[in-house]
Coordinates of C-alpha atoms and ligand atoms in Angstrom, one line a residue:
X2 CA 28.3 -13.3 26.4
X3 CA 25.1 -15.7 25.4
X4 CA 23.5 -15.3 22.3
X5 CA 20.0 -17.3 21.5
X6 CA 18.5 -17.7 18.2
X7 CA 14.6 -18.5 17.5
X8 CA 14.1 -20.2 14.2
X9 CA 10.9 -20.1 12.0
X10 CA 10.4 -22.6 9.1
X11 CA 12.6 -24.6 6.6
X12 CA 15.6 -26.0 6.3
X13 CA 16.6 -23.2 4.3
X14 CA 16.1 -20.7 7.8
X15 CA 18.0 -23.5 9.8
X16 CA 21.0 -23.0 7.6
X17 CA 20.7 -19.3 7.8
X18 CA 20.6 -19.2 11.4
X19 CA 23.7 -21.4 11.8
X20 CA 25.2 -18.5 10.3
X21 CA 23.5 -15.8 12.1
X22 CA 25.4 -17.4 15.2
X23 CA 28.7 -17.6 12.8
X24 CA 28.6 -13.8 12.9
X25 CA 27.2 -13.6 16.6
X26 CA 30.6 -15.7 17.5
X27 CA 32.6 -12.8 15.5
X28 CA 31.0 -10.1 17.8
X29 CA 31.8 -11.6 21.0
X30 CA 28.8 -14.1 21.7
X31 CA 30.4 -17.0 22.2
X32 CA 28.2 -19.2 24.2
X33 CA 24.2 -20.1 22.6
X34 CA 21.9 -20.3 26.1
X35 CA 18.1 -20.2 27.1
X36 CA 16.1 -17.2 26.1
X37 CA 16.1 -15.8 29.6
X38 CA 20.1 -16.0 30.1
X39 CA 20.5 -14.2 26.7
X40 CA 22.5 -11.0 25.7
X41 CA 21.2 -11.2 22.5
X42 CA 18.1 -12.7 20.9
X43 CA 17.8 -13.1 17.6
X44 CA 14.4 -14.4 15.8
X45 CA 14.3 -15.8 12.4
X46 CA 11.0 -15.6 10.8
X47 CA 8.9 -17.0 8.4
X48 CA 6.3 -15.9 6.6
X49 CA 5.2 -18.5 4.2
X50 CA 2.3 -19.1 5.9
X51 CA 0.5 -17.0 8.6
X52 CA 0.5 -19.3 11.0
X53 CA 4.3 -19.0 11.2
X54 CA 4.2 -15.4 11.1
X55 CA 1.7 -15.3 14.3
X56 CA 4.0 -17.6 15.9
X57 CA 7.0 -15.0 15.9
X58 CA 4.7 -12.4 16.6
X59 CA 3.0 -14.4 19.9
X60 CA 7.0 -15.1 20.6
X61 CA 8.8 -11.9 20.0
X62 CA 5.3 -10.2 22.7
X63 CA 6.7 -12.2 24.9
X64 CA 9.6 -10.8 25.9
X65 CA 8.4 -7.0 26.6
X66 CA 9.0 -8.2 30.3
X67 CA 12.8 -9.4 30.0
X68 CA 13.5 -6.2 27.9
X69 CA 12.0 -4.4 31.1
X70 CA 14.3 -5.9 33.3
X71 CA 17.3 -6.6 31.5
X72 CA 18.4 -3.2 29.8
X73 CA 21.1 -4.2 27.6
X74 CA 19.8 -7.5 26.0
X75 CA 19.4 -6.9 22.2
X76 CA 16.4 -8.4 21.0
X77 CA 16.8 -8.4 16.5
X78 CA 14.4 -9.8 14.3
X79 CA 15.5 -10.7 10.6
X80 CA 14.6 -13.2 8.1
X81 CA 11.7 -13.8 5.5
X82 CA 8.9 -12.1 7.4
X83 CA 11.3 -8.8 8.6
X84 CA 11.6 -8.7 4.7
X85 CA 7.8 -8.7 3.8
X86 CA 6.7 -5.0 2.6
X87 CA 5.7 -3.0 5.5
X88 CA 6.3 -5.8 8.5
X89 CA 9.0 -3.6 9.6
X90 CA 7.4 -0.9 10.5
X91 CA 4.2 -3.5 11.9
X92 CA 6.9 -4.7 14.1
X93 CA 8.2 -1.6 15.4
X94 CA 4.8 -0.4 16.2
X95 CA 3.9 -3.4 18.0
X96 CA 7.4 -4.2 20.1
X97 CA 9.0 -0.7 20.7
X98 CA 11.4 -2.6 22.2
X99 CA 12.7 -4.4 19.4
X100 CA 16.6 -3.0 18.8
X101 CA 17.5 -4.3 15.1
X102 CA 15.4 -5.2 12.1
X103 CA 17.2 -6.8 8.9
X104 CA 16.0 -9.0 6.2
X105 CA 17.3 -11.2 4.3
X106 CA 19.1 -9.3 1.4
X107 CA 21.7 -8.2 4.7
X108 CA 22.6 -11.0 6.9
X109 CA 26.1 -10.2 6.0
X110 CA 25.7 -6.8 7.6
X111 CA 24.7 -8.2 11.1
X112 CA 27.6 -7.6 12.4
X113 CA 28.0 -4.0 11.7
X114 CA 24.2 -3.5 12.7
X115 CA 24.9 -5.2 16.4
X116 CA 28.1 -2.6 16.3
X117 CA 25.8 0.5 15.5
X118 CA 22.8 -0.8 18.0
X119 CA 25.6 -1.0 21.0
X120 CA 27.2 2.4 20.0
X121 CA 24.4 4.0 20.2
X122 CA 21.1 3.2 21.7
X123 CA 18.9 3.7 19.0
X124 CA 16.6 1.1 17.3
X125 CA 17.7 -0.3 13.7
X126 CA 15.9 -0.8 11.0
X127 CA 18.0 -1.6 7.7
X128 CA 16.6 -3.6 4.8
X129 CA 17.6 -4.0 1.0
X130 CA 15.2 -4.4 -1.6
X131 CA 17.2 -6.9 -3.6
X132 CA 21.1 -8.1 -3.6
X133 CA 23.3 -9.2 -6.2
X134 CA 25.5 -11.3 -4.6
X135 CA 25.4 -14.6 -2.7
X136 CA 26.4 -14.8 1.1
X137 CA 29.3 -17.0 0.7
X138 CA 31.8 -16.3 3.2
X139 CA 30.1 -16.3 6.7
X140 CA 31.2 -19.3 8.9
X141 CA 28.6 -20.8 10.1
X142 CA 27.9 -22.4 13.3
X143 CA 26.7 -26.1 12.4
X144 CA 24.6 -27.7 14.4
X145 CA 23.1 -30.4 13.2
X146 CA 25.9 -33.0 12.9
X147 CA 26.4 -35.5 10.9
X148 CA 24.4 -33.6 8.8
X149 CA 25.9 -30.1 7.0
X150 CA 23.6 -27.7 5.1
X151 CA 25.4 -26.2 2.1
X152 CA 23.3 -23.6 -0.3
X153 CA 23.6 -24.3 -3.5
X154 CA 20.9 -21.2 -4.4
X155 CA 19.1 -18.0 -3.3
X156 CA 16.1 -16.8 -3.9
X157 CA 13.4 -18.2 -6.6
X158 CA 12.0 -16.7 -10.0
X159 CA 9.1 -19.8 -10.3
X160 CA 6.4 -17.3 -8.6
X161 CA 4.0 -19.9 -8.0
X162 CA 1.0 -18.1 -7.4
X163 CA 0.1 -19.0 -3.1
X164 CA 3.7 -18.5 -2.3
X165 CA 5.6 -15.2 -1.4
X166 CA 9.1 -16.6 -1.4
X167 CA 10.1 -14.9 -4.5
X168 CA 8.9 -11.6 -3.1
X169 CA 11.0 -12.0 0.0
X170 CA 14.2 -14.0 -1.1
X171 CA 15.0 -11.7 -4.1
X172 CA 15.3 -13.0 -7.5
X173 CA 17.2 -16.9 -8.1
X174 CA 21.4 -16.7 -7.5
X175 CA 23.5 -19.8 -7.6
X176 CA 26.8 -20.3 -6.1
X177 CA 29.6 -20.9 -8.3
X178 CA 30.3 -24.5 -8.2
X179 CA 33.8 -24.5 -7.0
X180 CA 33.0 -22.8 -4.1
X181 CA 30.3 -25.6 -2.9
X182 CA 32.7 -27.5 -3.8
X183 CA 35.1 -26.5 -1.7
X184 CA 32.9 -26.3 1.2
X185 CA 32.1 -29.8 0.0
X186 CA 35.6 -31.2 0.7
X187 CA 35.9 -29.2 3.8
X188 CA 32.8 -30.6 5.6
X189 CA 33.6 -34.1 4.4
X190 CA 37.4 -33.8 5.7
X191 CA 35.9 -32.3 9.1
X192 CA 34.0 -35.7 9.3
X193 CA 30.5 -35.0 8.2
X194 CA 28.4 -37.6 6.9
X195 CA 26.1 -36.1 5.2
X196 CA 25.5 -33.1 3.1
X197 CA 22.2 -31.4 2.2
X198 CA 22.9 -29.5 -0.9
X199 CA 19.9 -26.5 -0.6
X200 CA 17.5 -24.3 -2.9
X201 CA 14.0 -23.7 -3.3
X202 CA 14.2 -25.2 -6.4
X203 CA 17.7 -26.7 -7.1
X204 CA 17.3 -28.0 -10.6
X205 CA 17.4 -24.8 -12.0
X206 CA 20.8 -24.0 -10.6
X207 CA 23.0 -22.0 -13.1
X208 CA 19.8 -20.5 -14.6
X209 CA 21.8 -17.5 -14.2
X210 CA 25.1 -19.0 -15.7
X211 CA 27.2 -18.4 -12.4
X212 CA 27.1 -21.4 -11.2
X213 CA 29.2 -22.6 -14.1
X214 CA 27.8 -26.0 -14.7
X215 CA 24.1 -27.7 -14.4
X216 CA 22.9 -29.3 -11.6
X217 CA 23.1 -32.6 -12.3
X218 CA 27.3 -32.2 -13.2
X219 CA 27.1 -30.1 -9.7
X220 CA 25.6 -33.2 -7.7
X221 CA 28.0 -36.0 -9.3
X222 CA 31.1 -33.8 -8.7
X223 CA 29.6 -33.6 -4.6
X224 CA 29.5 -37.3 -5.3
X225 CA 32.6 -38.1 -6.5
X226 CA 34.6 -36.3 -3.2
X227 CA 36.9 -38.8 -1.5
X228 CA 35.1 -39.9 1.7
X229 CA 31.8 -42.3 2.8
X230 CA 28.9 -39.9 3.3
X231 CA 25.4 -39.3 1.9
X232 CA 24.5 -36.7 -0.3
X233 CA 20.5 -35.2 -0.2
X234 CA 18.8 -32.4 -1.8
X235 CA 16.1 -29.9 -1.3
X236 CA 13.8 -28.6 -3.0
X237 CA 13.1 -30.4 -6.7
X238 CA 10.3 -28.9 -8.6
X239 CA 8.7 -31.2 -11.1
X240 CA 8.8 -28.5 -14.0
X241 CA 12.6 -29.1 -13.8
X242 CA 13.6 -32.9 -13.4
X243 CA 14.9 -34.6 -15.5
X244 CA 16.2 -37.9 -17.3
X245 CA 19.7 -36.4 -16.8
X246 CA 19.0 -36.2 -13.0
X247 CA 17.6 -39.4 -13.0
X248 CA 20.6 -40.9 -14.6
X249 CA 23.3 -39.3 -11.8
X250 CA 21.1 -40.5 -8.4
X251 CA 20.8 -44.0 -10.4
X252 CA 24.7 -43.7 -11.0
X253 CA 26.0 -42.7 -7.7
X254 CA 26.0 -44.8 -4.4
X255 CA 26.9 -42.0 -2.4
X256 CA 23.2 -40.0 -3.8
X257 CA 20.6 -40.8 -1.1
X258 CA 17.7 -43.2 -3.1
X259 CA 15.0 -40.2 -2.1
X260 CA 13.7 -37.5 -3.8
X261 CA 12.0 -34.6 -2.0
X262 CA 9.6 -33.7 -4.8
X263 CA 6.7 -31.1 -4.4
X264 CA 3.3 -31.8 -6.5
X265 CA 1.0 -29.3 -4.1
X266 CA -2.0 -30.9 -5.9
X267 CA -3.2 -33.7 -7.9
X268 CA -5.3 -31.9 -9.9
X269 CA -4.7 -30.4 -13.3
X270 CA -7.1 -27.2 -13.3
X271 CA -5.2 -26.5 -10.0
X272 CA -1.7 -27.0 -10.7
X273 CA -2.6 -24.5 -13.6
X274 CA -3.6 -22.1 -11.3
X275 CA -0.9 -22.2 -8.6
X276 CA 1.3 -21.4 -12.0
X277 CA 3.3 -25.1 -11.3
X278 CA 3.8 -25.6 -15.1
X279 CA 3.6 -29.1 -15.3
X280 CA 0.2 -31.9 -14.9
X281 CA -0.5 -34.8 -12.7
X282 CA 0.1 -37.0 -15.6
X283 CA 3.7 -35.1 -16.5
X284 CA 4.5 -35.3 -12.5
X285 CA 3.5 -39.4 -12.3
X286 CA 5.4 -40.1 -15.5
X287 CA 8.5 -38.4 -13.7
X288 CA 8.7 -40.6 -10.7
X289 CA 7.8 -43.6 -12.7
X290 CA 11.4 -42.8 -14.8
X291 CA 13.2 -42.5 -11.7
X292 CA 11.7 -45.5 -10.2
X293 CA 12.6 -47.7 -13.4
X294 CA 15.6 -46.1 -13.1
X295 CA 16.2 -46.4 -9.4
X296 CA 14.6 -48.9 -7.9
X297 CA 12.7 -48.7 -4.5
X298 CA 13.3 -44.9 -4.4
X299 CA 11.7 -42.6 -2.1
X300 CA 9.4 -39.6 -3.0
X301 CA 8.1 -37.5 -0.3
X302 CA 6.4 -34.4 -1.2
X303 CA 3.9 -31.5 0.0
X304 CA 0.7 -31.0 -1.0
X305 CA -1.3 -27.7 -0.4
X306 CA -5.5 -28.0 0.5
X307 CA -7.8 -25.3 0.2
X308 CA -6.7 -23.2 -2.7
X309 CA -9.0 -20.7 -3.9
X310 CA -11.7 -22.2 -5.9
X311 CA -10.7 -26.2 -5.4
X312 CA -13.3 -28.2 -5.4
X313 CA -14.5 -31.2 -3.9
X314 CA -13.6 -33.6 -7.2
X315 CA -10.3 -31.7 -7.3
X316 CA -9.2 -32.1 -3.5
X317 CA -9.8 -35.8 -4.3
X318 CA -7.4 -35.8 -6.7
X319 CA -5.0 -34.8 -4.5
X320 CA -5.8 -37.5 -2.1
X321 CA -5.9 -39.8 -4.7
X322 CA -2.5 -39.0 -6.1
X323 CA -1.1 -39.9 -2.5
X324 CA -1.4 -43.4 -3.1
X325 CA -1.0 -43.5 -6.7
X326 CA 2.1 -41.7 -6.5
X327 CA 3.1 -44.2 -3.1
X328 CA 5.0 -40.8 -1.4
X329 CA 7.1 -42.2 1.4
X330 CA 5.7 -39.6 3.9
X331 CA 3.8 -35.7 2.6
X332 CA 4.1 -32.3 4.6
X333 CA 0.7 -31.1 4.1
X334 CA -0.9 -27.5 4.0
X335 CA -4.0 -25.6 4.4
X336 CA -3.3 -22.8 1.7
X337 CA -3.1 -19.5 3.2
X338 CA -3.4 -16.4 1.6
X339 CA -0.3 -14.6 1.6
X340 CA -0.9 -10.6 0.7
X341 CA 0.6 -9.5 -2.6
X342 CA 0.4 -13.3 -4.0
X343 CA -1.9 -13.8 -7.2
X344 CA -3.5 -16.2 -5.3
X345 CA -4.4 -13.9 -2.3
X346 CA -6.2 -11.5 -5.1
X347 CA -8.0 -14.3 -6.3
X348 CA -11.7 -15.0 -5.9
X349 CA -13.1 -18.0 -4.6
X350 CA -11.3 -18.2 -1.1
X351 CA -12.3 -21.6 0.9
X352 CA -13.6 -21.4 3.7
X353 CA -11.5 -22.6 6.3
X354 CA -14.0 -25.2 7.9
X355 CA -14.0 -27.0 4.5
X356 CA -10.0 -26.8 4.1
X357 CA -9.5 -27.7 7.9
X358 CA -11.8 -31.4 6.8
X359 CA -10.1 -31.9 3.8
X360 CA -6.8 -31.9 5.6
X361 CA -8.0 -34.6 8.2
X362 CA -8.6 -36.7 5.2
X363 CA -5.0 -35.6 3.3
X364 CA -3.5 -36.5 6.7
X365 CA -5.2 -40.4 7.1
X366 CA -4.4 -40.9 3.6
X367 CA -0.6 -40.3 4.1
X368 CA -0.2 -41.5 7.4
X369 CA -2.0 -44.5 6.1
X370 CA 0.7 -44.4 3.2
X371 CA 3.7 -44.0 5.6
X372 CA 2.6 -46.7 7.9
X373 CA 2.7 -48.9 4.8
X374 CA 6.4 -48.1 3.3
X375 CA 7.6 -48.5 6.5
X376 CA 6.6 -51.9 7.1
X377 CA 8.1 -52.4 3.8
X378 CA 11.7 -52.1 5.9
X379 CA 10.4 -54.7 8.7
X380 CA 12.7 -58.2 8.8
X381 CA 14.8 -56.0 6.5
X382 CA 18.5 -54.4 7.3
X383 CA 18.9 -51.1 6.6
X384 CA 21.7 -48.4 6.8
X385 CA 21.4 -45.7 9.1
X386 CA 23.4 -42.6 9.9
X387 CA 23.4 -42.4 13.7
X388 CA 23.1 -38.4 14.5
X389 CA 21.5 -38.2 18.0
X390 CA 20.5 -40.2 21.3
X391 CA 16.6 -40.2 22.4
X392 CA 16.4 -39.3 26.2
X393 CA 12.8 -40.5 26.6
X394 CA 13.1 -43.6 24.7
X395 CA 16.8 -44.4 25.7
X396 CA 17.8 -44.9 22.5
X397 CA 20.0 -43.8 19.6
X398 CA 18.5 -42.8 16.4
X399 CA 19.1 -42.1 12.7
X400 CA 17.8 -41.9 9.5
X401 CA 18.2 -44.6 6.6
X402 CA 18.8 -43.2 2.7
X403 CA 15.1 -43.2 2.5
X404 CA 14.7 -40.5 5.3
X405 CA 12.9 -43.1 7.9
X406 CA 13.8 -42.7 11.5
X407 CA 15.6 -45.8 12.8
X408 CA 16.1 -46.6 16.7
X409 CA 18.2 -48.8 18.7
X410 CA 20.4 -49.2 21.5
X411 CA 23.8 -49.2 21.5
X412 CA 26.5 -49.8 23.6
X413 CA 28.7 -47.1 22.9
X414 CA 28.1 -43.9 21.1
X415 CA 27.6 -44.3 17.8
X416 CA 26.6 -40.8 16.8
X417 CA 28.3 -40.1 12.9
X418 CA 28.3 -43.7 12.8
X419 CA 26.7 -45.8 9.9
X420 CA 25.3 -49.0 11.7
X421 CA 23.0 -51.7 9.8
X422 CA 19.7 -51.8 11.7
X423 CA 18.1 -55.0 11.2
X424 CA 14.2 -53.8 11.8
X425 CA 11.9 -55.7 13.3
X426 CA 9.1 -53.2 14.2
X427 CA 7.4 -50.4 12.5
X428 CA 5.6 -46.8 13.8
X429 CA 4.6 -44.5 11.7
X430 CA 7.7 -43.1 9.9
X431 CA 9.9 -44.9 13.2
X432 CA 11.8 -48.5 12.9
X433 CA 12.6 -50.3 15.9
X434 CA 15.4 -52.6 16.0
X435 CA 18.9 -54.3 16.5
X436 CA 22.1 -53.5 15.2
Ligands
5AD508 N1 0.0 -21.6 1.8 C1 0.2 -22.9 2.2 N2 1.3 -23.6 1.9 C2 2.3 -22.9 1.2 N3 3.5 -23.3 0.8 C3 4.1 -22.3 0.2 N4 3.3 -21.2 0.3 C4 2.1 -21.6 0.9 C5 0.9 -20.9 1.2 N5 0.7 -19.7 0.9 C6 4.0 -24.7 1.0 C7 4.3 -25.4 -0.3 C8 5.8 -25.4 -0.4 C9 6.1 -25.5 1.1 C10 7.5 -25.1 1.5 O1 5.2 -24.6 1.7 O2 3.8 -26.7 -0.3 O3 6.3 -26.5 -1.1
SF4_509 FE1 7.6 -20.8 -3.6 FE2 7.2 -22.1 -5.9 FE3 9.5 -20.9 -5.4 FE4 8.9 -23.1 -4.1 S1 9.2 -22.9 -6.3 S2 9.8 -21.2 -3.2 S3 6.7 -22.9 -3.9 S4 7.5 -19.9 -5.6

């Protein structure tokens, strides 16, 4: 039978669905295919902005047809915005035809659910306010060699006041160490290259005390596994780096030289009202220590436009802090208002004309940025990690430690390979070149 999963948003959703189709394996789907060849569908939402959420919705609309005239296809939906209060019953309301809601307190329980929705042909909607545990133990389906996802922690207790992650993903759990551990060793023996170590804000992990030791002693024990591979991680938040941190990525060859570190704003008055805990000047000092102490090091970031009240002087110092801070490349946002958010309640929404031009400017100022650190890397030689083969360009392609895209032709496969790539043009975030 096919199965075919519809992701929405982060890396963290990516993960998750690689192990939606772990348990879709275990119930007899063993093959993923189009939408249209399907038995089951699966769509994994996102609702940290509404532009994601009205991407699912236009999506899961869609397929009122195929239901029509293929009776026995399951179509679930599960995930962040399945999870929101009262987008269940939206959902139901507006797609009868929907079979199985869950959220994302009971992936663990798809199984069963797809079980109960084939026994009986009744629609499902089962959700959990909060859970305990972690969901260690599902097998997930990777698919994004060389690269393995491995969760470090769930959930998020920082309530910054735009974003509704904390309401959705349950309060901040980490793994115990020697399970990532484990699944550490495993990936690495399997032959992946790299591992993505994930949380929404992994430098509190063990905040709760089950992890059993910091985050810092987690990373350099990933480190010091047998094997070449690179290790990343996602998300940092500024209110939690530290020297120690700073001291393992400066100590450990096998610790990608890049930091994925969030500022959302470059302005102080701001910051304090998104409830970051920490000021530009406290943020710049931060990646100033880790560039002293790791030379040439990549920050990327994302920065959020348009939050209630901003001015004009303070969006500029958001754009300003693009090029004073030199981020290797930005994900950038038009802050929307998420309901039951602080933010949402607050007065002094912007207008969306004003957000959508500040945004244009945000953009030119980091593309303008990019374009400049990556013709830092032209004439150079850098590593990359080869993980897949460009049709349109005819090319193979990979990122280097400092997340830039590198393409070149090969003459054989060279995917899970490390090659050097001596560059000798630039695009954008792209590098052209030779191996
Ligand atoms: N509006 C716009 N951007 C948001 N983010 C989170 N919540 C919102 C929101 N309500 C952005 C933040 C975060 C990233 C994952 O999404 O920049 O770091
Ligand atoms: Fe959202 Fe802030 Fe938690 Fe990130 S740290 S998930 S932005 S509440």
């Amino acid at each position: 039978m096919n199965y075919c999963i519809v992701t929405y948003g982060c890396q963290m959703n990516v993960h998750e669905s690689e192990k939606i189709a772990g348990i879709l394996r275990g119930k007899g789907y063993d093959r993923e295919s189009p939408l249209e060849e399907a038995d089951i569908i699966v769509f994994n939402t996102c609702c940290i902005r509404e532009n994601a959420e009205n991407h699912a919705f236009g999506n899961i609309g869609a397929l009122k047809k195929l239901k029509r005239e293929k009776k026995d296809l399951i179509i679930a939906v599960g995930g962040c915005m399945a999870q929101e209060e009262g987008k269940a019953q939206i959902l139901r309301e507006k797609f009868p035809f929907i079979d199985l809601v869950f959220g994302t307190h009971n992936l663990s329980e798809l199984g069963s659910l797809i079980d109960r929705r084939r026994a009986r042909r009744k629609a499902i909607v089962s959700l959990l306010p909060e859970r305990e545990e972690t969901e260690d133990g599902i097998e997930p389906v990777r698919t994004s060699y060389p690269n393995a996802w491995v969760n470090i922690t769930y959930g998020c207790n920082n309530f910054c006041s735009y974003c509704i992650v904390p309401y959705v993903r349950g309060r901040e759990r980490s793994r115990a160490a020697g399970e990532i551990l484990k699944e550490v060793r495993g990936l690495i023996a399997e032959g992946y290259r790299e591992i993505t170590l994930l949380g929404q804000n992994v430098n509190s992990y063990n905040s709760d005390g089950r992890g059993g030791m910091s985050f810092p002693e987690l990373l350099e024990a990933c480190a010091s596994v047998e094997g070449k591979f690179r290790l990343r991680f996602m998300t940092s938040h500024p209110k939690d780096f530290s020297a120690e941190l700073v001291r393992v990525i400066a100590a450990n060859e096998k610790i990608c030289k890049c930091v994925h570190l969030p500022a959302q704003s470059g302005n102080d008055r701001i910051l304090g009202l998104m409830n970051r805990r920490y000021t530009r000047k406290k943020y710049l000092e931060e990646i100033a220590m880790l560039r002293e102490a790791v030379p040439g090091c990549a920050v990327t970031t994302d920065l959020i436009v348009g939050f209630p009240t901003e001015t004009e002087e303070e969006f500029e110092d958001t754009l300003s802090l693009v090029h004073e801070a030199d981020f290797a490349s930005a994900f950038t946002f038009i802050y929307s208002p998420r309901t039951g958010t602080k933010a949402a309640a607050m007065e002094g929404q912007i207008p969306e004309s004003v957000s959508k031009e500040r945004i244009m400017q945000l953009v030119d100022a980091v593309n303008e940025n990019t374009r400049k650190k990556s013709a830092e890397f032209v004439g150079k030689t850098t590593e990359i990690l080869c993980e897949d083969y460009d049709d349109k360009k005819g090319l193979y392609l990979g990122r280097n430690e400092a997340g830039r895209m590198g393409y070149f032709a090969c003459d054989h496969n060279p995917i899970g390979e490390f090659v050097d790539l001596h560059v000798e043009r630039a695009n954008g975030i792209s590098l052209f070149g030779k191996i």
